[in-house]
Amino acid sequence: MNRRDALKGLGLTLGYSIATSSVMSLLQSCKTEAKLWTPKFLSIDEGIVVKNLIDIILPKTKTIPGALDLNIPEFIDLFINTSYNEKEQKKFKKRIATVINALNIPEEGVSALQHNAYDALLAKYLKIPKQQRLIYEKEKDKSNTDAIIYKTLTDLRDTSVWAFRNSEQIGEHVLAYDPIPGVQIGCAPLEETTKGKSWSL
């Protein structure tokens, strides 16, 4: 299996339970300071939109770094650039264009779009009842704008969360981490063993 196939195996909609070393290497290679990042696949405007959406999905807190601190937008851009074929890249471009159209970009451009516009879009499509989610997920009409936006935002959120959880910073400094796993203790309360934290993989 070559690198492209391995990366494609991950996909933006995969459950992410297992990641290849190529994907992890790609994730760990993203070290550009967020303000200096220039997308390789996305356009500048698309990069701004993706970055702002991901920043709202995984914001920085007092104790935990945010998605921008961990270069998650850079990872997603590189992932699509290196693992998607031309057809898949075109499909992604159409989907992100649909999202941008829904944001009603002001005449001044994407950079002038306010934070609340991104927040409202995410709330409209990701904070919906389960019944509506199922309708969007089963939608076969490729021109259904609402379903396209829902699927694009869902993929973006899921991929961001996967990359966030699998980053070195979160794995070693936020989650429960043991560099040399030893004894397996079954049926022990998580609160007792890790103070309620999930284990880092």
C-alpha positions as protocol buffer text, in pm:
chain_id: "A"
residue {
  index: 1
  type: MET
  ca { x: 0 y: 0 z: 0 }
}
residue {
  index: 2
  type: ASN
  ca { x: 147 y: 335 z: -96 }
}
residue {
  index: 3
  type: ARG
  ca { x: 123 y: 655 z: 104 }
}
residue {
  index: 4
  type: ARG
  ca { x: -168 y: 792 z: -99 }
}
residue {
  index: 5
  type: ASP
  ca { x: -374 y: 476 z: -48 }
}
residue {
  index: 6
  type: ALA
  ca { x: -296 y: 473 z: 322 }
}
residue {
  index: 7
  type: LEU
  ca { x: -408 y: 830 z: 361 }
}
residue {
  index: 8
  type: LYS
  ca { x: -720 y: 773 z: 154 }
}
residue {
  index: 9
  type: GLY
  ca { x: -805 y: 487 z: 388 }
}
residue {
  index: 10
  type: LEU
  ca { x: -856 y: 738 z: 661 }
}
residue {
  index: 11
  type: GLY
  ca { x: -1101 y: 954 z: 468 }
}
residue {
  index: 12
  type: LEU
  ca { x: -1270 y: 1258 z: 610 }
}
residue {
  index: 13
  type: THR
  ca { x: -1566 y: 1055 z: 727 }
}
residue {
  index: 14
  type: LEU
  ca { x: -1392 y: 751 z: 876 }
}
residue {
  index: 15
  type: GLY
  ca { x: -1442 y: 651 z: 1235 }
}
residue {
  index: 16
  type: TYR
  ca { x: -1074 y: 712 z: 1300 }
}
residue {
  index: 17
  type: SER
  ca { x: -1025 y: 421 z: 1538 }
}
residue {
  index: 18
  type: ILE
  ca { x: -706 y: 323 z: 1360 }
}
residue {
  index: 19
  type: ALA
  ca { x: -472 y: 560 z: 1185 }
}
residue {
  index: 20
  type: THR
  ca { x: -178 y: 465 z: 970 }
}
residue {
  index: 21
  type: SER
  ca { x: 167 y: 589 z: 1054 }
}
residue {
  index: 22
  type: SER
  ca { x: 154 y: 801 z: 735 }
}
residue {
  index: 23
  type: VAL
  ca { x: -148 y: 990 z: 862 }
}
residue {
  index: 24
  type: MET
  ca { x: 6 y: 1036 z: 1204 }
}
residue {
  index: 25
  type: SER
  ca { x: 329 y: 1160 z: 1044 }
}
residue {
  index: 26
  type: LEU
  ca { x: 130 y: 1405 z: 836 }
}
residue {
  index: 27
  type: LEU
  ca { x: -52 y: 1527 z: 1147 }
}
residue {
  index: 28
  type: GLN
  ca { x: 270 y: 1570 z: 1347 }
}
residue {
  index: 29
  type: SER
  ca { x: 440 y: 1748 z: 1056 }
}
residue {
  index: 30
  type: CYS
  ca { x: 198 y: 2041 z: 1074 }
}
residue {
  index: 31
  type: LYS
  ca { x: 396 y: 2297 z: 1273 }
}
residue {
  index: 32
  type: THR
  ca { x: 337 y: 2628 z: 1093 }
}
residue {
  index: 33
  type: GLU
  ca { x: 229 y: 2912 z: 1317 }
}
residue {
  index: 34
  type: ALA
  ca { x: -146 y: 2960 z: 1256 }
}
residue {
  index: 35
  type: LYS
  ca { x: -106 y: 3326 z: 1152 }
}
residue {
  index: 36
  type: LEU
  ca { x: 160 y: 3237 z: 893 }
}
residue {
  index: 37
  type: TRP
  ca { x: -12 y: 2931 z: 746 }
}
residue {
  index: 38
  type: THR
  ca { x: -67 y: 2938 z: 369 }
}
residue {
  index: 39
  type: PRO
  ca { x: -289 y: 2657 z: 235 }
}
residue {
  index: 40
  type: LYS
  ca { x: -149 y: 2420 z: -27 }
}
residue {
  index: 41
  type: PHE
  ca { x: -484 y: 2287 z: -154 }
}
residue {
  index: 42
  type: LEU
  ca { x: -741 y: 2534 z: -33 }
}
residue {
  index: 43
  type: SER
  ca { x: -759 y: 2888 z: -166 }
}
residue {
  index: 44
  type: ILE
  ca { x: -676 y: 3169 z: 76 }
}
residue {
  index: 45
  type: ASP
  ca { x: -1048 y: 3243 z: 126 }
}
residue {
  index: 46
  type: GLU
  ca { x: -1133 y: 2875 z: 174 }
}
residue {
  index: 47
  type: GLY
  ca { x: -850 y: 2848 z: 424 }
}
residue {
  index: 48
  type: ILE
  ca { x: -985 y: 3143 z: 622 }
}
residue {
  index: 49
  type: VAL
  ca { x: -1332 y: 2988 z: 633 }
}
residue {
  index: 50
  type: VAL
  ca { x: -1205 y: 2644 z: 734 }
}
residue {
  index: 51
  type: LYS
  ca { x: -979 y: 2797 z: 999 }
}
residue {
  index: 52
  type: ASN
  ca { x: -1260 y: 3004 z: 1153 }
}
residue {
  index: 53
  type: LEU
  ca { x: -1505 y: 2714 z: 1155 }
}
residue {
  index: 54
  type: ILE
  ca { x: -1252 y: 2482 z: 1321 }
}
residue {
  index: 55
  type: ASP
  ca { x: -1159 y: 2749 z: 1574 }
}
residue {
  index: 56
  type: ILE
  ca { x: -1523 y: 2760 z: 1690 }
}
residue {
  index: 57
  type: ILE
  ca { x: -1553 y: 2381 z: 1694 }
}
residue {
  index: 58
  type: LEU
  ca { x: -1237 y: 2337 z: 1907 }
}
residue {
  index: 59
  type: PRO
  ca { x: -1162 y: 2668 z: 2081 }
}
residue {
  index: 60
  type: LYS
  ca { x: -868 y: 2733 z: 2308 }
}
residue {
  index: 61
  type: THR
  ca { x: -941 y: 2725 z: 2681 }
}
residue {
  index: 62
  type: LYS
  ca { x: -736 y: 2831 z: 2983 }
}
residue {
  index: 63
  type: THR
  ca { x: -597 y: 2479 z: 3025 }
}
residue {
  index: 64
  type: ILE
  ca { x: -626 y: 2313 z: 2684 }
}
residue {
  index: 65
  type: PRO
  ca { x: -488 y: 2436 z: 2349 }
}
residue {
  index: 66
  type: GLY
  ca { x: -734 y: 2494 z: 2068 }
}
residue {
  index: 67
  type: ALA
  ca { x: -739 y: 2351 z: 1716 }
}
residue {
  index: 68
  type: LEU
  ca { x: -544 y: 2647 z: 1579 }
}
residue {
  index: 69
  type: ASP
  ca { x: -269 y: 2593 z: 1836 }
}
residue {
  index: 70
  type: LEU
  ca { x: -237 y: 2237 z: 1706 }
}
residue {
  index: 71
  type: ASN
  ca { x: -243 y: 2330 z: 1334 }
}
residue {
  index: 72
  type: ILE
  ca { x: -556 y: 2129 z: 1261 }
}
residue {
  index: 73
  type: PRO
  ca { x: -658 y: 2342 z: 956 }
}
residue {
  index: 74
  type: GLU
  ca { x: -308 y: 2289 z: 814 }
}
residue {
  index: 75
  type: PHE
  ca { x: -344 y: 1912 z: 862 }
}
residue {
  index: 76
  type: ILE
  ca { x: -681 y: 1901 z: 685 }
}
residue {
  index: 77
  type: ASP
  ca { x: -545 y: 2104 z: 394 }
}
residue {
  index: 78
  type: LEU
  ca { x: -240 y: 1876 z: 362 }
}
residue {
  index: 79
  type: PHE
  ca { x: -452 y: 1564 z: 404 }
}
residue {
  index: 80
  type: ILE
  ca { x: -677 y: 1656 z: 112 }
}
residue {
  index: 81
  type: ASN
  ca { x: -382 y: 1775 z: -94 }
}
residue {
  index: 82
  type: THR
  ca { x: -187 y: 1450 z: -54 }
}
residue {
  index: 83
  type: SER
  ca { x: -454 y: 1182 z: -27 }
}
residue {
  index: 84
  type: TYR
  ca { x: -747 y: 1286 z: -246 }
}
residue {
  index: 85
  type: ASN
  ca { x: -751 y: 1222 z: -619 }
}
residue {
  index: 86
  type: GLU
  ca { x: -858 y: 1495 z: -857 }
}
residue {
  index: 87
  type: LYS
  ca { x: -1224 y: 1394 z: -855 }
}
residue {
  index: 88
  type: GLU
  ca { x: -1238 y: 1391 z: -475 }
}
residue {
  index: 89
  type: GLN
  ca { x: -1062 y: 1725 z: -455 }
}
residue {
  index: 90
  type: LYS
  ca { x: -1313 y: 1880 z: -696 }
}
residue {
  index: 91
  type: LYS
  ca { x: -1598 y: 1739 z: -490 }
}
residue {
  index: 92
  type: PHE
  ca { x: -1450 y: 1890 z: -174 }
}
residue {
  index: 93
  type: LYS
  ca { x: -1409 y: 2228 z: -346 }
}
residue {
  index: 94
  type: LYS
  ca { x: -1776 y: 2225 z: -449 }
}
residue {
  index: 95
  type: ARG
  ca { x: -1883 y: 2139 z: -96 }
}
residue {
  index: 96
  type: ILE
  ca { x: -1675 y: 2410 z: 68 }
}
residue {
  index: 97
  type: ALA
  ca { x: -1801 y: 2659 z: -197 }
}
residue {
  index: 98
  type: THR
  ca { x: -2156 y: 2575 z: -91 }
}
residue {
  index: 99
  type: VAL
  ca { x: -2063 y: 2647 z: 270 }
}
residue {
  index: 100
  type: ILE
  ca { x: -1905 y: 2979 z: 172 }
}
residue {
  index: 101
  type: ASN
  ca { x: -2216 y: 3079 z: -26 }
}
residue {
  index: 102
  type: ALA
  ca { x: -2427 y: 3010 z: 281 }
}
residue {
  index: 103
  type: LEU
  ca { x: -2211 y: 3246 z: 486 }
}
residue {
  index: 104
  type: ASN
  ca { x: -2315 y: 3550 z: 280 }
}
residue {
  index: 105
  type: ILE
  ca { x: -1967 y: 3694 z: 245 }
}
residue {
  index: 106
  type: PRO
  ca { x: -1966 y: 4077 z: 265 }
}
residue {
  index: 107
  type: GLU
  ca { x: -1834 y: 4291 z: -22 }
}
residue {
  index: 108
  type: GLU
  ca { x: -1513 y: 4349 z: 174 }
}
residue {
  index: 109
  type: GLY
  ca { x: -1437 y: 3977 z: 146 }
}
residue {
  index: 110
  type: VAL
  ca { x: -1407 y: 3670 z: 366 }
}
residue {
  index: 111
  type: SER
  ca { x: -1169 y: 3840 z: 607 }
}
residue {
  index: 112
  type: ALA
  ca { x: -1444 y: 4085 z: 702 }
}
residue {
  index: 113
  type: LEU
  ca { x: -1689 y: 3811 z: 800 }
}
residue {
  index: 114
  type: GLN
  ca { x: -1772 y: 3826 z: 1169 }
}
residue {
  index: 115
  type: HIS
  ca { x: -1731 y: 3540 z: 1414 }
}
residue {
  index: 116
  type: ASN
  ca { x: -2106 y: 3524 z: 1480 }
}
residue {
  index: 117
  type: ALA
  ca { x: -2174 y: 3437 z: 1113 }
}
residue {
  index: 118
  type: TYR
  ca { x: -1964 y: 3120 z: 1146 }
}
residue {
  index: 119
  type: ASP
  ca { x: -2119 y: 3041 z: 1482 }
}
residue {
  index: 120
  type: ALA
  ca { x: -2473 y: 3079 z: 1344 }
}
residue {
  index: 121
  type: LEU
  ca { x: -2397 y: 2850 z: 1049 }
}
residue {
  index: 122
  type: LEU
  ca { x: -2253 y: 2578 z: 1274 }
}
residue {
  index: 123
  type: ALA
  ca { x: -2552 y: 2605 z: 1509 }
}
residue {
  index: 124
  type: LYS
  ca { x: -2800 y: 2588 z: 1220 }
}
residue {
  index: 125
  type: TYR
  ca { x: -2656 y: 2267 z: 1081 }
}
residue {
  index: 126
  type: LEU
  ca { x: -2493 y: 2086 z: 1372 }
}
residue {
  index: 127
  type: LYS
  ca { x: -2740 y: 2159 z: 1652 }
}
residue {
  index: 128
  type: ILE
  ca { x: -3038 y: 1995 z: 1488 }
}
residue {
  index: 129
  type: PRO
  ca { x: -3267 y: 1715 z: 1601 }
}
residue {
  index: 130
  type: LYS
  ca { x: -3163 y: 1358 z: 1528 }
}
residue {
  index: 131
  type: GLN
  ca { x: -3451 y: 1314 z: 1284 }
}
residue {
  index: 132
  type: GLN
  ca { x: -3325 y: 1601 z: 1068 }
}
residue {
  index: 133
  type: ARG
  ca { x: -2969 y: 1467 z: 1083 }
}
residue {
  index: 134
  type: LEU
  ca { x: -3091 y: 1134 z: 948 }
}
residue {
  index: 135
  type: ILE
  ca { x: -3274 y: 1307 z: 664 }
}
residue {
  index: 136
  type: TYR
  ca { x: -2957 y: 1494 z: 564 }
}
residue {
  index: 137
  type: GLU
  ca { x: -2742 y: 1181 z: 592 }
}
residue {
  index: 138
  type: LYS
  ca { x: -2975 y: 979 z: 367 }
}
residue {
  index: 139
  type: GLU
  ca { x: -3025 y: 1255 z: 112 }
}
residue {
  index: 140
  type: LYS
  ca { x: -2944 y: 1132 z: -242 }
}
residue {
  index: 141
  type: ASP
  ca { x: -3020 y: 1458 z: -423 }
}
residue {
  index: 142
  type: LYS
  ca { x: -2676 y: 1601 z: -491 }
}
residue {
  index: 143
  type: SER
  ca { x: -2823 y: 1948 z: -536 }
}
residue {
  index: 144
  type: ASN
  ca { x: -2975 y: 1968 z: -189 }
}
residue {
  index: 145
  type: THR
  ca { x: -2777 y: 2259 z: -47 }
}
residue {
  index: 146
  type: ASP
  ca { x: -2875 y: 2200 z: 314 }
}
residue {
  index: 147
  type: ALA
  ca { x: -2763 y: 1837 z: 302 }
}
residue {
  index: 148
  type: ILE
  ca { x: -2433 y: 1936 z: 136 }
}
residue {
  index: 149
  type: ILE
  ca { x: -2362 y: 2195 z: 405 }
}
residue {
  index: 150
  type: TYR
  ca { x: -2457 y: 1955 z: 684 }
}
residue {
  index: 151
  type: LYS
  ca { x: -2229 y: 1680 z: 548 }
}
residue {
  index: 152
  type: THR
  ca { x: -1939 y: 1920 z: 489 }
}
residue {
  index: 153
  type: LEU
  ca { x: -1959 y: 2068 z: 839 }
}
residue {
  index: 154
  type: THR
  ca { x: -1999 y: 1725 z: 995 }
}
residue {
  index: 155
  type: ASP
  ca { x: -1693 y: 1593 z: 811 }
}
residue {
  index: 156
  type: LEU
  ca { x: -1495 y: 1900 z: 908 }
}
residue {
  index: 157
  type: ARG
  ca { x: -1593 y: 1863 z: 1274 }
}
residue {
  index: 158
  type: ASP
  ca { x: -1524 y: 1489 z: 1287 }
}
residue {
  index: 159
  type: THR
  ca { x: -1187 y: 1521 z: 1118 }
}
residue {
  index: 160
  type: SER
  ca { x: -1089 y: 1811 z: 1342 }
}
residue {
  index: 161
  type: VAL
  ca { x: -1181 y: 1622 z: 1657 }
}
residue {
  index: 162
  type: TRP
  ca { x: -993 y: 1313 z: 1537 }
}
residue {
  index: 163
  type: ALA
  ca { x: -680 y: 1516 z: 1460 }
}
residue {
  index: 164
  type: PHE
  ca { x: -710 y: 1706 z: 1788 }
}
residue {
  index: 165
  type: ARG
  ca { x: -735 y: 1387 z: 1996 }
}
residue {
  index: 166
  type: ASN
  ca { x: -447 y: 1224 z: 1810 }
}
residue {
  index: 167
  type: SER
  ca { x: -209 y: 1519 z: 1826 }
}
residue {
  index: 168
  type: GLU
  ca { x: 104 y: 1474 z: 2032 }
}
residue {
  index: 169
  type: GLN
  ca { x: 19 y: 1769 z: 2255 }
}
residue {
  index: 170
  type: ILE
  ca { x: -326 y: 1639 z: 2354 }
}
residue {
  index: 171
  type: GLY
  ca { x: -213 y: 1276 z: 2372 }
}
residue {
  index: 172
  type: GLU
  ca { x: 79 y: 1339 z: 2604 }
}
residue {
  index: 173
  type: HIS
  ca { x: -32 y: 1642 z: 2806 }
}
residue {
  index: 174
  type: VAL
  ca { x: -413 y: 1636 z: 2826 }
}
residue {
  index: 175
  type: LEU
  ca { x: -526 y: 1273 z: 2801 }
}
residue {
  index: 176
  type: ALA
  ca { x: -404 y: 994 z: 3030 }
}
residue {
  index: 177
  type: TYR
  ca { x: -68 y: 895 z: 2887 }
}
residue {
  index: 178
  type: ASP
  ca { x: 168 y: 613 z: 2971 }
}
residue {
  index: 179
  type: PRO
  ca { x: 471 y: 593 z: 2737 }
}
residue {
  index: 180
  type: ILE
  ca { x: 547 y: 241 z: 2858 }
}
residue {
  index: 181
  type: PRO
  ca { x: 215 y: 65 z: 2923 }
}
residue {
  index: 182
  type: GLY
  ca { x: 256 y: -216 z: 3172 }
}
residue {
  index: 183
  type: VAL
  ca { x: -10 y: -381 z: 3382 }
}
residue {
  index: 184
  type: GLN
  ca { x: -364 y: -417 z: 3250 }
}
residue {
  index: 185
  type: ILE
  ca { x: -616 y: -350 z: 3526 }
}
residue {
  index: 186
  type: GLY
  ca { x: -964 y: -465 z: 3427 }
}
residue {
  index: 187
  type: CYS
  ca { x: -1294 y: -334 z: 3568 }
}
residue {
  index: 188
  type: ALA
  ca { x: -1132 y: -41 z: 3748 }
}
residue {
  index: 189
  type: PRO
  ca { x: -1316 y: 291 z: 3769 }
}
residue {
  index: 190
  type: LEU
  ca { x: -1171 y: 544 z: 3522 }
}
residue {
  index: 191
  type: GLU
  ca { x: -1179 y: 809 z: 3793 }
}
residue {
  index: 192
  type: GLU
  ca { x: -948 y: 594 z: 4004 }
}
residue {
  index: 193
  type: THR
  ca { x: -701 y: 503 z: 3731 }
}
residue {
  index: 194
  type: THR
  ca { x: -678 y: 823 z: 3523 }
}
residue {
  index: 195
  type: LYS
  ca { x: -877 y: 1083 z: 3720 }
}
residue {
  index: 196
  type: GLY
  ca { x: -1156 y: 1049 z: 3462 }
}
residue {
  index: 197
  type: LYS
  ca { x: -941 y: 1107 z: 3154 }
}
residue {
  index: 198
  type: SER
  ca { x: -954 y: 892 z: 2843 }
}
residue {
  index: 199
  type: TRP
  ca { x: -638 y: 706 z: 2753 }
}
residue {
  index: 200
  type: SER
  ca { x: -418 y: 842 z: 2483 }
}
residue {
  index: 201
  type: LEU
  ca { x: -367 y: 595 z: 2198 }
}
